[in-house]
PDB file of N, H, CA, C and O in Angstrom:
ATOM      1  N   UNK A   1      -6.550 -39.106   3.176  1.00  0.00           N
ATOM      2  CA  UNK A   1      -6.610 -37.741   3.684  1.00  0.00           C
ATOM      3  C   UNK A   1      -7.841 -37.579   4.574  1.00  0.00           C
ATOM      4  O   UNK A   1      -8.839 -38.285   4.428  1.00  0.00           O
ATOM      5  N   UNK A   2      -7.739 -36.654   5.473  1.00  0.00           N
ATOM      6  H   UNK A   2      -6.928 -36.081   5.591  1.00  0.00           H
ATOM      7  CA  UNK A   2      -8.845 -36.426   6.401  1.00  0.00           C
ATOM      8  C   UNK A   2      -9.948 -35.573   5.795  1.00  0.00           C
ATOM      9  O   UNK A   2     -11.117 -35.717   6.153  1.00  0.00           O
ATOM     10  N   UNK A   3      -9.580 -34.688   4.881  1.00  0.00           N
ATOM     11  H   UNK A   3      -8.630 -34.571   4.590  1.00  0.00           H
ATOM     12  CA  UNK A   3     -10.554 -33.770   4.282  1.00  0.00           C
ATOM     13  C   UNK A   3     -10.420 -33.770   2.767  1.00  0.00           C
ATOM     14  O   UNK A   3      -9.357 -34.060   2.218  1.00  0.00           O
ATOM     15  N   UNK A   4     -11.518 -33.440   2.109  1.00  0.00           N
ATOM     16  H   UNK A   4     -12.381 -33.205   2.555  1.00  0.00           H
ATOM     17  CA  UNK A   4     -11.470 -33.298   0.657  1.00  0.00           C
ATOM     18  C   UNK A   4     -10.742 -31.998   0.301  1.00  0.00           C
ATOM     19  O   UNK A   4     -10.534 -31.138   1.156  1.00  0.00           O
ATOM     20  N   UNK A   5     -10.364 -31.870  -0.960  1.00  0.00           N
ATOM     21  H   UNK A   5     -10.533 -32.569  -1.655  1.00  0.00           H
ATOM     22  CA  UNK A   5      -9.712 -30.636  -1.411  1.00  0.00           C
ATOM     23  C   UNK A   5     -10.616 -29.433  -1.189  1.00  0.00           C
ATOM     24  O   UNK A   5     -10.148 -28.363  -0.801  1.00  0.00           O
ATOM     25  N   UNK A   6     -11.903 -29.607  -1.435  1.00  0.00           N
ATOM     26  H   UNK A   6     -12.283 -30.477  -1.750  1.00  0.00           H
ATOM     27  CA  UNK A   6     -12.853 -28.510  -1.248  1.00  0.00           C
ATOM     28  C   UNK A   6     -12.926 -28.095   0.227  1.00  0.00           C
ATOM     29  O   UNK A   6     -12.949 -26.905   0.538  1.00  0.00           O
ATOM     30  N   UNK A   7     -12.963 -29.070   1.121  1.00  0.00           N
ATOM     31  H   UNK A   7     -12.945 -30.037   0.868  1.00  0.00           H
ATOM     32  CA  UNK A   7     -12.992 -28.750   2.551  1.00  0.00           C
ATOM     33  C   UNK A   7     -11.715 -28.045   2.987  1.00  0.00           C
ATOM     34  O   UNK A   7     -11.753 -27.116   3.794  1.00  0.00           O
ATOM     35  N   UNK A   8     -10.590 -28.489   2.451  1.00  0.00           N
ATOM     36  H   UNK A   8     -10.558 -29.244   1.796  1.00  0.00           H
ATOM     37  CA  UNK A   8      -9.311 -27.855   2.776  1.00  0.00           C
ATOM     38  C   UNK A   8      -9.298 -26.407   2.297  1.00  0.00           C
ATOM     39  O   UNK A   8      -8.842 -25.521   3.019  1.00  0.00           O
ATOM     40  N   UNK A   9      -9.793 -26.161   1.090  1.00  0.00           N
ATOM     41  H   UNK A   9     -10.164 -26.880   0.504  1.00  0.00           H
ATOM     42  CA  UNK A   9      -9.866 -24.782   0.578  1.00  0.00           C
ATOM     43  C   UNK A   9     -10.772 -23.921   1.451  1.00  0.00           C
ATOM     44  O   UNK A   9     -10.443 -22.774   1.753  1.00  0.00           O
ATOM     45  N   UNK A  10     -11.912 -24.476   1.855  1.00  0.00           N
ATOM     46  H   UNK A  10     -12.179 -25.408   1.609  1.00  0.00           H
ATOM     47  CA  UNK A  10     -12.825 -23.726   2.713  1.00  0.00           C
ATOM     48  C   UNK A  10     -12.175 -23.375   4.044  1.00  0.00           C
ATOM     49  O   UNK A  10     -12.281 -22.241   4.510  1.00  0.00           O
ATOM     50  N   UNK A  11     -11.503 -24.342   4.654  1.00  0.00           N
ATOM     51  H   UNK A  11     -11.417 -25.263   4.276  1.00  0.00           H
ATOM     52  CA  UNK A  11     -10.816 -24.072   5.919  1.00  0.00           C
ATOM     53  C   UNK A  11      -9.708 -23.046   5.743  1.00  0.00           C
ATOM     54  O   UNK A  11      -9.529 -22.168   6.587  1.00  0.00           O
ATOM     55  N   UNK A  12      -8.967 -23.156   4.652  1.00  0.00           N
ATOM     56  H   UNK A  12      -9.112 -23.869   3.966  1.00  0.00           H
ATOM     57  CA  UNK A  12      -7.900 -22.200   4.381  1.00  0.00           C
ATOM     58  C   UNK A  12      -8.462 -20.789   4.273  1.00  0.00           C
ATOM     59  O   UNK A  12      -7.881 -19.844   4.809  1.00  0.00           O
ATOM     60  N   UNK A  13      -9.576 -20.645   3.591  1.00  0.00           N
ATOM     61  H   UNK A  13     -10.047 -21.412   3.156  1.00  0.00           H
ATOM     62  CA  UNK A  13     -10.223 -19.336   3.450  1.00  0.00           C
ATOM     63  C   UNK A  13     -10.672 -18.811   4.814  1.00  0.00           C
ATOM     64  O   UNK A  13     -10.492 -17.632   5.121  1.00  0.00           O
ATOM     65  N   UNK A  14     -11.252 -19.684   5.623  1.00  0.00           N
ATOM     66  H   UNK A  14     -11.398 -20.641   5.374  1.00  0.00           H
ATOM     67  CA  UNK A  14     -11.713 -19.261   6.948  1.00  0.00           C
ATOM     68  C   UNK A  14     -10.541 -18.843   7.833  1.00  0.00           C
ATOM     69  O   UNK A  14     -10.611 -17.831   8.530  1.00  0.00           O
ATOM     70  N   UNK A  15      -9.463 -19.628   7.802  1.00  0.00           N
ATOM     71  H   UNK A  15      -9.405 -20.451   7.236  1.00  0.00           H
ATOM     72  CA  UNK A  15      -8.278 -19.287   8.603  1.00  0.00           C
ATOM     73  C   UNK A  15      -7.671 -17.975   8.117  1.00  0.00           C
ATOM     74  O   UNK A  15      -7.284 -17.132   8.926  1.00  0.00           O
ATOM     75  N   UNK A  16      -7.587 -17.801   6.810  1.00  0.00           N
ATOM     76  H   UNK A  16      -7.902 -18.486   6.153  1.00  0.00           H
ATOM     77  CA  UNK A  16      -7.031 -16.557   6.252  1.00  0.00           C
ATOM     78  C   UNK A  16      -7.860 -15.355   6.698  1.00  0.00           C
ATOM     79  O   UNK A  16      -7.308 -14.301   7.015  1.00  0.00           O
ATOM     80  N   UNK A  17      -9.164 -15.509   6.724  1.00  0.00           N
ATOM     81  H   UNK A  17      -9.613 -16.365   6.467  1.00  0.00           H
ATOM     82  CA  UNK A  17     -10.035 -14.424   7.175  1.00  0.00           C
ATOM     83  C   UNK A  17      -9.747 -14.084   8.634  1.00  0.00           C
ATOM     84  O   UNK A  17      -9.645 -12.911   8.992  1.00  0.00           O
ATOM     85  N   UNK A  18      -9.618 -15.094   9.463  1.00  0.00           N
ATOM     86  H   UNK A  18      -9.701 -16.048   9.172  1.00  0.00           H
ATOM     87  CA  UNK A  18      -9.326 -14.857  10.888  1.00  0.00           C
ATOM     88  C   UNK A  18      -7.952 -14.235  11.090  1.00  0.00           C
ATOM     89  O   UNK A  18      -7.732 -13.469  12.028  1.00  0.00           O
ATOM     90  N   UNK A  19      -7.022 -14.581  10.183  1.00  0.00           N
ATOM     91  H   UNK A  19      -7.201 -15.204   9.421  1.00  0.00           H
ATOM     92  CA  UNK A  19      -5.669 -14.032  10.266  1.00  0.00           C
ATOM     93  C   UNK A  19      -5.576 -12.671   9.578  1.00  0.00           C
ATOM     94  O   UNK A  19      -4.533 -12.019   9.607  1.00  0.00           O
ATOM     95  N   UNK A  20      -6.677 -12.255   8.962  1.00  0.00           N
ATOM     96  H   UNK A  20      -7.525 -12.785   8.939  1.00  0.00           H
ATOM     97  CA  UNK A  20      -6.726 -10.990   8.232  1.00  0.00           C
ATOM     98  C   UNK A  20      -5.649 -10.947   7.148  1.00  0.00           C
ATOM     99  O   UNK A  20      -4.876  -9.995   7.051  1.00  0.00           O
ATOM    100  N   UNK A  21      -5.623 -12.018   6.328  1.00  0.00           N
ATOM    101  H   UNK A  21      -6.252 -12.791   6.407  1.00  0.00           H
ATOM    102  CA  UNK A  21      -4.638 -12.109   5.258  1.00  0.00           C
ATOM    103  C   UNK A  21      -5.275 -12.739   4.023  1.00  0.00           C
ATOM    104  O   UNK A  21      -6.391 -13.256   4.085  1.00  0.00           O
ATOM    105  N   UNK A  22      -4.576 -12.694   2.931  1.00  0.00           N
ATOM    106  H   UNK A  22      -3.670 -12.274   2.881  1.00  0.00           H
ATOM    107  CA  UNK A  22      -5.049 -13.241   1.660  1.00  0.00           C
ATOM    108  C   UNK A  22      -4.332 -14.562   1.390  1.00  0.00           C
ATOM    109  O   UNK A  22      -3.110 -14.571   1.239  1.00  0.00           O
ATOM    110  N   UNK A  23      -5.061 -15.676   1.325  1.00  0.00           N
ATOM    111  H   UNK A  23      -6.054 -15.668   1.448  1.00  0.00           H
ATOM    112  CA  UNK A  23      -4.401 -16.967   1.142  1.00  0.00           C
ATOM    113  C   UNK A  23      -3.750 -17.144  -0.228  1.00  0.00           C
ATOM    114  O   UNK A  23      -2.985 -18.086  -0.431  1.00  0.00           O
ATOM    115  N   UNK A  24      -4.044 -16.254  -1.160  1.00  0.00           N
ATOM    116  H   UNK A  24      -4.665 -15.489  -0.995  1.00  0.00           H
ATOM    117  CA  UNK A  24      -3.388 -16.345  -2.472  1.00  0.00           C
ATOM    118  C   UNK A  24      -1.996 -15.718  -2.456  1.00  0.00           C
ATOM    119  O   UNK A  24      -1.183 -15.979  -3.344  1.00  0.00           O
ATOM    120  N   UNK A  25      -1.723 -14.891  -1.446  1.00  0.00           N
ATOM    121  H   UNK A  25      -2.383 -14.679  -0.725  1.00  0.00           H
ATOM    122  CA  UNK A  25      -0.409 -14.251  -1.353  1.00  0.00           C
ATOM    123  C   UNK A  25       0.348 -14.605  -0.072  1.00  0.00           C
ATOM    124  O   UNK A  25       1.540 -14.323   0.050  1.00  0.00           O
ATOM    125  N   UNK A  26      -0.348 -15.221   0.876  1.00  0.00           N
ATOM    126  H   UNK A  26      -1.316 -15.450   0.777  1.00  0.00           H
ATOM    127  CA  UNK A  26       0.255 -15.577   2.165  1.00  0.00           C
ATOM    128  C   UNK A  26       0.090 -17.083   2.370  1.00  0.00           C
ATOM    129  O   UNK A  26      -1.034 -17.582   2.420  1.00  0.00           O
ATOM    130  N   UNK A  27       1.185 -17.796   2.486  1.00  0.00           N
ATOM    131  H   UNK A  27       2.098 -17.390   2.446  1.00  0.00           H
ATOM    132  CA  UNK A  27       1.152 -19.252   2.594  1.00  0.00           C
ATOM    133  C   UNK A  27       0.761 -19.746   3.989  1.00  0.00           C
ATOM    134  O   UNK A  27       0.420 -20.917   4.153  1.00  0.00           O
ATOM    135  N   UNK A  28       0.807 -18.880   4.979  1.00  0.00           N
ATOM    136  H   UNK A  28       1.084 -17.929   4.846  1.00  0.00           H
ATOM    137  CA  UNK A  28       0.565 -19.314   6.359  1.00  0.00           C
ATOM    138  C   UNK A  28      -0.777 -20.011   6.589  1.00  0.00           C
ATOM    139  O   UNK A  28      -0.795 -21.027   7.283  1.00  0.00           O
ATOM    140  N   UNK A  29      -1.899 -19.532   6.053  1.00  0.00           N
ATOM    141  H   UNK A  29      -1.884 -18.706   5.489  1.00  0.00           H
ATOM    142  CA  UNK A  29      -3.159 -20.261   6.283  1.00  0.00           C
ATOM    143  C   UNK A  29      -3.121 -21.698   5.745  1.00  0.00           C
ATOM    144  O   UNK A  29      -3.623 -22.618   6.391  1.00  0.00           O
ATOM    145  N   UNK A  30      -2.534 -21.884   4.577  1.00  0.00           N
ATOM    146  H   UNK A  30      -2.126 -21.137   4.052  1.00  0.00           H
ATOM    147  CA  UNK A  30      -2.432 -23.226   4.002  1.00  0.00           C
ATOM    148  C   UNK A  30      -1.497 -24.096   4.839  1.00  0.00           C
ATOM    149  O   UNK A  30      -1.802 -25.257   5.109  1.00  0.00           O
ATOM    150  N   UNK A  31      -0.369 -23.541   5.245  1.00  0.00           N
ATOM    151  H   UNK A  31      -0.120 -22.597   5.026  1.00  0.00           H
ATOM    152  CA  UNK A  31       0.560 -24.282   6.102  1.00  0.00           C
ATOM    153  C   UNK A  31      -0.097 -24.670   7.423  1.00  0.00           C
ATOM    154  O   UNK A  31       0.088 -25.783   7.916  1.00  0.00           O
ATOM    155  N   UNK A  32      -0.856 -23.754   7.982  1.00  0.00           N
ATOM    156  H   UNK A  32      -1.007 -22.850   7.582  1.00  0.00           H
ATOM    157  CA  UNK A  32      -1.532 -24.006   9.245  1.00  0.00           C
ATOM    158  C   UNK A  32      -2.499 -25.178   9.119  1.00  0.00           C
ATOM    159  O   UNK A  32      -2.506 -26.066   9.972  1.00  0.00           O
ATOM    160  N   UNK A  33      -3.309 -25.191   8.075  1.00  0.00           N
ATOM    161  H   UNK A  33      -3.303 -24.469   7.382  1.00  0.00           H
ATOM    162  CA  UNK A  33      -4.274 -26.266   7.870  1.00  0.00           C
ATOM    163  C   UNK A  33      -3.559 -27.597   7.688  1.00  0.00           C
ATOM    164  O   UNK A  33      -3.900 -28.577   8.350  1.00  0.00           O
ATOM    165  N   UNK A  34      -2.586 -27.643   6.812  1.00  0.00           N
ATOM    166  H   UNK A  34      -2.309 -26.847   6.274  1.00  0.00           H
ATOM    167  CA  UNK A  34      -1.907 -28.904   6.539  1.00  0.00           C
ATOM    168  C   UNK A  34      -1.091 -29.391   7.738  1.00  0.00           C
ATOM    169  O   UNK A  34      -0.998 -30.596   7.971  1.00  0.00           O
ATOM    170  N   UNK A  35      -0.509 -28.482   8.488  1.00  0.00           N
ATOM    171  H   UNK A  35      -0.584 -27.503   8.299  1.00  0.00           H
ATOM    172  CA  UNK A  35       0.236 -28.852   9.684  1.00  0.00           C
ATOM    173  C   UNK A  35      -0.706 -29.434  10.744  1.00  0.00           C
ATOM    174  O   UNK A  35      -0.405 -30.458  11.358  1.00  0.00           O
ATOM    175  N   UNK A  36      -1.825 -28.783  10.946  1.00  0.00           N
ATOM    176  H   UNK A  36      -2.069 -27.951  10.447  1.00  0.00           H
ATOM    177  CA  UNK A  36      -2.796 -29.257  11.940  1.00  0.00           C
ATOM    178  C   UNK A  36      -3.363 -30.619  11.547  1.00  0.00           C
ATOM    179  O   UNK A  36      -3.488 -31.506  12.392  1.00  0.00           O
ATOM    180  N   UNK A  37      -3.705 -30.790  10.273  1.00  0.00           N
ATOM    181  H   UNK A  37      -3.604 -30.070   9.587  1.00  0.00           H
ATOM    182  CA  UNK A  37      -4.254 -32.074   9.820  1.00  0.00           C
ATOM    183  C   UNK A  37      -3.226 -33.195   9.921  1.00  0.00           C
ATOM    184  O   UNK A  37      -3.555 -34.308  10.333  1.00  0.00           O
ATOM    185  N   UNK A  38      -2.000 -32.909   9.552  1.00  0.00           N
ATOM    186  H   UNK A  38      -1.733 -32.005   9.217  1.00  0.00           H
ATOM    187  CA  UNK A  38      -0.941 -33.905   9.650  1.00  0.00           C
ATOM    188  C   UNK A  38      -0.687 -34.292  11.102  1.00  0.00           C
ATOM    189  O   UNK A  38      -0.480 -35.465  11.412  1.00  0.00           O
ATOM    190  N   UNK A  39      -0.702 -33.316  11.975  1.00  0.00           N
ATOM    191  H   UNK A  39      -0.870 -32.363  11.723  1.00  0.00           H
ATOM    192  CA  UNK A  39      -0.512 -33.574  13.398  1.00  0.00           C
ATOM    193  C   UNK A  39      -1.634 -34.453  13.934  1.00  0.00           C
ATOM    194  O   UNK A  39      -1.374 -35.425  14.644  1.00  0.00           O
ATOM    195  N   UNK A  40      -2.868 -34.123  13.603  1.00  0.00           N
ATOM    196  H   UNK A  40      -3.079 -33.333  13.026  1.00  0.00           H
ATOM    197  CA  UNK A  40      -4.013 -34.907  14.064  1.00  0.00           C
ATOM    198  C   UNK A  40      -3.934 -36.346  13.553  1.00  0.00           C
ATOM    199  O   UNK A  40      -4.187 -37.289  14.304  1.00  0.00           O
ATOM    200  N   UNK A  41      -3.590 -36.510  12.304  1.00  0.00           N
ATOM    201  H   UNK A  41      -3.385 -35.744  11.695  1.00  0.00           H
ATOM    202  CA  UNK A  41      -3.493 -37.845  11.719  1.00  0.00           C
ATOM    203  C   UNK A  41      -2.372 -38.655  12.385  1.00  0.00           C
ATOM    204  O   UNK A  41      -2.541 -39.845  12.650  1.00  0.00           O
ATOM    205  N   UNK A  42      -1.249 -38.022  12.649  1.00  0.00           N
ATOM    206  H   UNK A  42      -1.112 -37.055  12.434  1.00  0.00           H
ATOM    207  CA  UNK A  42      -0.118 -38.700  13.290  1.00  0.00           C
ATOM    208  C   UNK A  42      -0.472 -39.131  14.708  1.00  0.00           C
ATOM    209  O   UNK A  42      -0.183 -40.262  15.100  1.00  0.00           O
ATOM    210  N   UNK A  43      -1.088 -38.252  15.471  1.00  0.00           N
ATOM    211  H   UNK A  43      -1.322 -37.334  15.152  1.00  0.00           H
ATOM    212  CA  UNK A  43      -1.469 -38.573  16.848  1.00  0.00           C
ATOM    213  C   UNK A  43      -2.511 -39.695  16.857  1.00  0.00           C
ATOM    214  O   UNK A  43      -2.419 -40.614  17.671  1.00  0.00           O
ATOM    215  N   UNK A  44      -3.483 -39.628  15.976  1.00  0.00           N
ATOM    216  H   UNK A  44      -3.558 -38.881  15.315  1.00  0.00           H
ATOM    217  CA  UNK A  44      -4.509 -40.666  15.912  1.00  0.00           C
ATOM    218  C   UNK A  44      -3.887 -42.020  15.577  1.00  0.00           C
ATOM    219  O   UNK A  44      -4.216 -43.027  16.205  1.00  0.00           O
ATOM    220  N   UNK A  45      -2.998 -42.048  14.597  1.00  0.00           N
ATOM    221  H   UNK A  45      -2.731 -41.231  14.087  1.00  0.00           H
ATOM    222  CA  UNK A  45      -2.339 -43.301  14.217  1.00  0.00           C
ATOM    223  C   UNK A  45      -1.525 -43.861  15.380  1.00  0.00           C
ATOM    224  O   UNK A  45      -1.547 -45.065  15.635  1.00  0.00           O
ATOM    225  N   UNK A  46      -0.817 -42.997  16.074  1.00  0.00           N
ATOM    226  H   UNK A  46      -0.799 -42.019  15.867  1.00  0.00           H
ATOM    227  CA  UNK A  46      -0.034 -43.424  17.236  1.00  0.00           C
ATOM    228  C   UNK A  46      -0.954 -44.008  18.311  1.00  0.00           C
ATOM    229  O   UNK A  46      -0.652 -45.047  18.897  1.00  0.00           O
ATOM    230  N   UNK A  47      -2.059 -43.344  18.561  1.00  0.00           N
ATOM    231  H   UNK A  47      -2.305 -42.500  18.085  1.00  0.00           H
ATOM    232  CA  UNK A  47      -3.018 -43.777  19.576  1.00  0.00           C
ATOM    233  C   UNK A  47      -3.628 -45.130  19.207  1.00  0.00           C
ATOM    234  O   UNK A  47      -3.770 -46.002  20.064  1.00  0.00           O
ATOM    235  N   UNK A  48      -3.986 -45.305  17.940  1.00  0.00           N
ATOM    236  H   UNK A  48      -3.870 -44.597  17.243  1.00  0.00           H
ATOM    237  CA  UNK A  48      -4.581 -46.572  17.488  1.00  0.00           C
ATOM    238  C   UNK A  48      -3.591 -47.735  17.557  1.00  0.00           C
ATOM    239  O   UNK A  48      -3.988 -48.875  17.799  1.00  0.00           O
ATOM    240  N   UNK A  49      -2.317 -47.450  17.348  1.00  0.00           N
ATOM    241  H   UNK A  49      -1.995 -46.524  17.151  1.00  0.00           H
ATOM    242  CA  UNK A  49      -1.301 -48.496  17.333  1.00  0.00           C
ATOM    243  C   UNK A  49      -0.736 -48.844  18.706  1.00  0.00           C
ATOM    244  O   UNK A  49       0.007 -49.817  18.835  1.00  0.00           O
ATOM    245  N   UNK A  50      -1.070 -48.076  19.718  1.00  0.00           N
ATOM    246  H   UNK A  50      -1.674 -47.286  19.613  1.00  0.00           H
ATOM    247  CA  UNK A  50      -0.528 -48.292  21.063  1.00  0.00           C
ATOM    248  C   UNK A  50      -1.664 -48.443  22.055  1.00  0.00           C
ATOM    249  O   UNK A  50      -2.281 -47.461  22.468  1.00  0.00           O
ATOM    250  N   UNK A  51      -1.934 -49.683  22.433  1.00  0.00           N
ATOM    251  H   UNK A  51      -1.433 -50.481  22.098  1.00  0.00           H
ATOM    252  CA  UNK A  51      -3.068 -49.948  23.326  1.00  0.00           C
ATOM    253  C   UNK A  51      -2.829 -49.455  24.750  1.00  0.00           C
ATOM    254  O   UNK A  51      -3.782 -49.286  25.511  1.00  0.00           O
ATOM    255  N   UNK A  52      -1.586 -49.224  25.117  1.00  0.00           N
ATOM    256  H   UNK A  52      -0.811 -49.360  24.499  1.00  0.00           H
ATOM    257  CA  UNK A  52      -1.285 -48.761  26.475  1.00  0.00           C
ATOM    258  C   UNK A  52      -0.940 -47.277  26.501  1.00  0.00           C
ATOM    259  O   UNK A  52      -0.283 -46.802  27.427  1.00  0.00           O
ATOM    260  N   UNK A  53      -1.381 -46.556  25.490  1.00  0.00           N
ATOM    261  H   UNK A  53      -1.914 -46.942  24.738  1.00  0.00           H
ATOM    262  CA  UNK A  53      -1.029 -45.148  25.368  1.00  0.00           C
ATOM    263  C   UNK A  53      -1.635 -44.331  26.501  1.00  0.00           C
ATOM    264  O   UNK A  53      -2.830 -44.403  26.787  1.00  0.00           O
ATOM    265  N   UNK A  54      -0.776 -43.565  27.122  1.00  0.00           N
ATOM    266  H   UNK A  54       0.195 -43.506  26.889  1.00  0.00           H
ATOM    267  CA  UNK A  54      -1.176 -42.596  28.126  1.00  0.00           C
ATOM    268  C   UNK A  54      -0.443 -41.325  27.811  1.00  0.00           C
ATOM    269  O   UNK A  54       0.715 -41.426  27.406  1.00  0.00           O
ATOM    270  N   UNK A  55      -0.961 -40.195  27.944  1.00  0.00           N
ATOM    271  H   UNK A  55      -1.902 -40.113  28.273  1.00  0.00           H
ATOM    272  CA  UNK A  55      -2.306 -39.809  28.346  1.00  0.00           C
ATOM    273  C   UNK A  55      -3.347 -40.105  27.258  1.00  0.00           C
ATOM    274  O   UNK A  55      -3.010 -40.630  26.197  1.00  0.00           O
ATOM    275  N   UNK A  56      -4.603 -39.767  27.527  1.00  0.00           N
ATOM    276  H   UNK A  56      -4.877 -39.341  28.388  1.00  0.00           H
ATOM    277  CA  UNK A  56      -5.677 -40.036  26.570  1.00  0.00           C
ATOM    278  C   UNK A  56      -5.467 -39.302  25.239  1.00  0.00           C
ATOM    279  O   UNK A  56      -4.682 -38.357  25.151  1.00  0.00           O
ATOM    280  N   UNK A  57      -6.176 -39.754  24.220  1.00  0.00           N
ATOM    281  H   UNK A  57      -6.813 -40.521  24.291  1.00  0.00           H
ATOM    282  CA  UNK A  57      -6.067 -39.185  22.876  1.00  0.00           C
ATOM    283  C   UNK A  57      -6.231 -37.668  22.889  1.00  0.00           C
ATOM    284  O   UNK A  57      -5.423 -36.953  22.295  1.00  0.00           O
ATOM    285  N   UNK A  58      -7.248 -37.182  23.547  1.00  0.00           N
ATOM    286  H   UNK A  58      -7.904 -37.762  24.029  1.00  0.00           H
ATOM    287  CA  UNK A  58      -7.507 -35.732  23.566  1.00  0.00           C
ATOM    288  C   UNK A  58      -6.301 -34.955  24.099  1.00  0.00           C
ATOM    289  O   UNK A  58      -5.918 -33.929  23.537  1.00  0.00           O
ATOM    290  N   UNK A  59      -5.722 -35.439  25.163  1.00  0.00           N
ATOM    291  H   UNK A  59      -6.034 -36.273  25.620  1.00  0.00           H
ATOM    292  CA  UNK A  59      -4.570 -34.772  25.759  1.00  0.00           C
ATOM    293  C   UNK A  59      -3.372 -34.810  24.818  1.00  0.00           C
ATOM    294  O   UNK A  59      -2.674 -33.811  24.646  1.00  0.00           O
ATOM    295  N   UNK A  60      -3.137 -35.984  24.204  1.00  0.00           N
ATOM    296  H   UNK A  60      -3.704 -36.796  24.343  1.00  0.00           H
ATOM    297  CA  UNK A  60      -2.030 -36.100  23.255  1.00  0.00           C
ATOM    298  C   UNK A  60      -2.210 -35.146  22.083  1.00  0.00           C
ATOM    299  O   UNK A  60      -1.252 -34.511  21.641  1.00  0.00           O
ATOM    300  N   UNK A  61      -3.434 -35.045  21.581  1.00  0.00           N
ATOM    301  H   UNK A  61      -4.212 -35.560  21.939  1.00  0.00           H
ATOM    302  CA  UNK A  61      -3.708 -34.158  20.454  1.00  0.00           C
ATOM    303  C   UNK A  61      -3.485 -32.696  20.842  1.00  0.00           C
ATOM    304  O   UNK A  61      -2.884 -31.934  20.084  1.00  0.00           O
ATOM    305  N   UNK A  62      -3.963 -32.309  22.010  1.00  0.00           N
ATOM    306  H   UNK A  62      -4.451 -32.928  22.626  1.00  0.00           H
ATOM    307  CA  UNK A  62      -3.745 -30.940  22.475  1.00  0.00           C
ATOM    308  C   UNK A  62      -2.260 -30.631  22.602  1.00  0.00           C
ATOM    309  O   UNK A  62      -1.807 -29.564  22.188  1.00  0.00           O
ATOM    310  N   UNK A  63      -1.506 -31.560  23.173  1.00  0.00           N
ATOM    311  H   UNK A  63      -1.874 -32.426  23.510  1.00  0.00           H
ATOM    312  CA  UNK A  63      -0.073 -31.349  23.353  1.00  0.00           C
ATOM    313  C   UNK A  63       0.639 -31.243  22.003  1.00  0.00           C
ATOM    314  O   UNK A  63       1.476 -30.362  21.806  1.00  0.00           O
ATOM    315  N   UNK A  64       0.308 -32.136  21.085  1.00  0.00           N
ATOM    316  H   UNK A  64      -0.372 -32.852  21.245  1.00  0.00           H
ATOM    317  CA  UNK A  64       0.953 -32.140  19.775  1.00  0.00           C
ATOM    318  C   UNK A  64       0.616 -30.878  18.982  1.00  0.00           C
ATOM    319  O   UNK A  64       1.493 -30.290  18.349  1.00  0.00           O
ATOM    320  N   UNK A  65      -0.632 -30.468  19.016  1.00  0.00           N
ATOM    321  H   UNK A  65      -1.344 -30.946  19.530  1.00  0.00           H
ATOM    322  CA  UNK A  65      -1.017 -29.245  18.305  1.00  0.00           C
ATOM    323  C   UNK A  65      -0.332 -28.024  18.908  1.00  0.00           C
ATOM    324  O   UNK A  65       0.080 -27.115  18.187  1.00  0.00           O
ATOM    325  N   UNK A  66      -0.217 -28.009  20.207  1.00  0.00           N
ATOM    326  H   UNK A  66      -0.552 -28.747  20.792  1.00  0.00           H
ATOM    327  CA  UNK A  66       0.474 -26.887  20.859  1.00  0.00           C
ATOM    328  C   UNK A  66       1.917 -26.804  20.381  1.00  0.00           C
ATOM    329  O   UNK A  66       2.421 -25.716  20.099  1.00  0.00           O
ATOM    330  N   UNK A  67       2.577 -27.945  20.290  1.00  0.00           N
ATOM    331  H   UNK A  67       2.167 -28.828  20.519  1.00  0.00           H
ATOM    332  CA  UNK A  67       3.964 -27.984  19.847  1.00  0.00           C
ATOM    333  C   UNK A  67       4.089 -27.547  18.383  1.00  0.00           C
ATOM    334  O   UNK A  67       4.913 -26.695  18.048  1.00  0.00           O
ATOM    335  N   UNK A  68       3.271 -28.133  17.529  1.00  0.00           N
ATOM    336  H   UNK A  68       2.602 -28.825  17.800  1.00  0.00           H
ATOM    337  CA  UNK A  68       3.442 -27.889  16.080  1.00  0.00           C
ATOM    338  C   UNK A  68       2.918 -26.539  15.637  1.00  0.00           C
ATOM    339  O   UNK A  68       3.408 -25.981  14.656  1.00  0.00           O
ATOM    340  N   UNK A  69       1.939 -26.004  16.333  1.00  0.00           N
ATOM    341  H   UNK A  69       1.540 -26.457  17.131  1.00  0.00           H
ATOM    342  CA  UNK A  69       1.350 -24.737  15.884  1.00  0.00           C
ATOM    343  C   UNK A  69       1.881 -23.526  16.656  1.00  0.00           C
ATOM    344  O   UNK A  69       1.425 -22.406  16.426  1.00  0.00           O
ATOM    345  N   UNK A  70       2.810 -23.727  17.543  1.00  0.00           N
ATOM    346  H   UNK A  70       3.180 -24.637  17.731  1.00  0.00           H
ATOM    347  CA  UNK A  70       3.327 -22.642  18.371  1.00  0.00           C
ATOM    348  C   UNK A  70       3.953 -21.522  17.542  1.00  0.00           C
ATOM    349  O   UNK A  70       3.952 -20.367  17.968  1.00  0.00           O
ATOM    350  N   UNK A  71       4.476 -21.842  16.390  1.00  0.00           N
ATOM    351  H   UNK A  71       4.477 -22.780  16.044  1.00  0.00           H
ATOM    352  CA  UNK A  71       5.146 -20.831  15.569  1.00  0.00           C
ATOM    353  C   UNK A  71       4.210 -19.982  14.712  1.00  0.00           C
ATOM    354  O   UNK A  71       4.658 -19.027  14.077  1.00  0.00           O
ATOM    355  N   UNK A  72       2.924 -20.311  14.684  1.00  0.00           N
ATOM    356  H   UNK A  72       2.560 -21.086  15.199  1.00  0.00           H
ATOM    357  CA  UNK A  72       1.979 -19.547  13.873  1.00  0.00           C
ATOM    358  C   UNK A  72       1.373 -18.428  14.711  1.00  0.00           C
ATOM    359  O   UNK A  72       0.674 -18.677  15.694  1.00  0.00           O
ATOM    360  N   UNK A  73       1.651 -17.195  14.307  1.00  0.00           N
ATOM    361  H   UNK A  73       2.218 -16.993  13.509  1.00  0.00           H
ATOM    362  CA  UNK A  73       1.111 -16.039  15.058  1.00  0.00           C
ATOM    363  C   UNK A  73       0.238 -15.237  14.141  1.00  0.00           C
ATOM    364  O   UNK A  73      -0.322 -14.221  14.554  1.00  0.00           O
TER     365      UNK A  73
END
């Protein structure tokens, strides 16, 4: 995993605050964190396994996050 359970809880709390919601009753902050982390891990693994990968890692990550997080409002 990319983050410890404590770090994940802290991020979830911060995201919930920004979303003006309660993470104990609204699953969206937790889903957002886990979706973003999974996306980052997948893109990184793809980048590490493909030496001829284009575009650069940063661009791939931005594109993937845009796709996966588009549904979170």
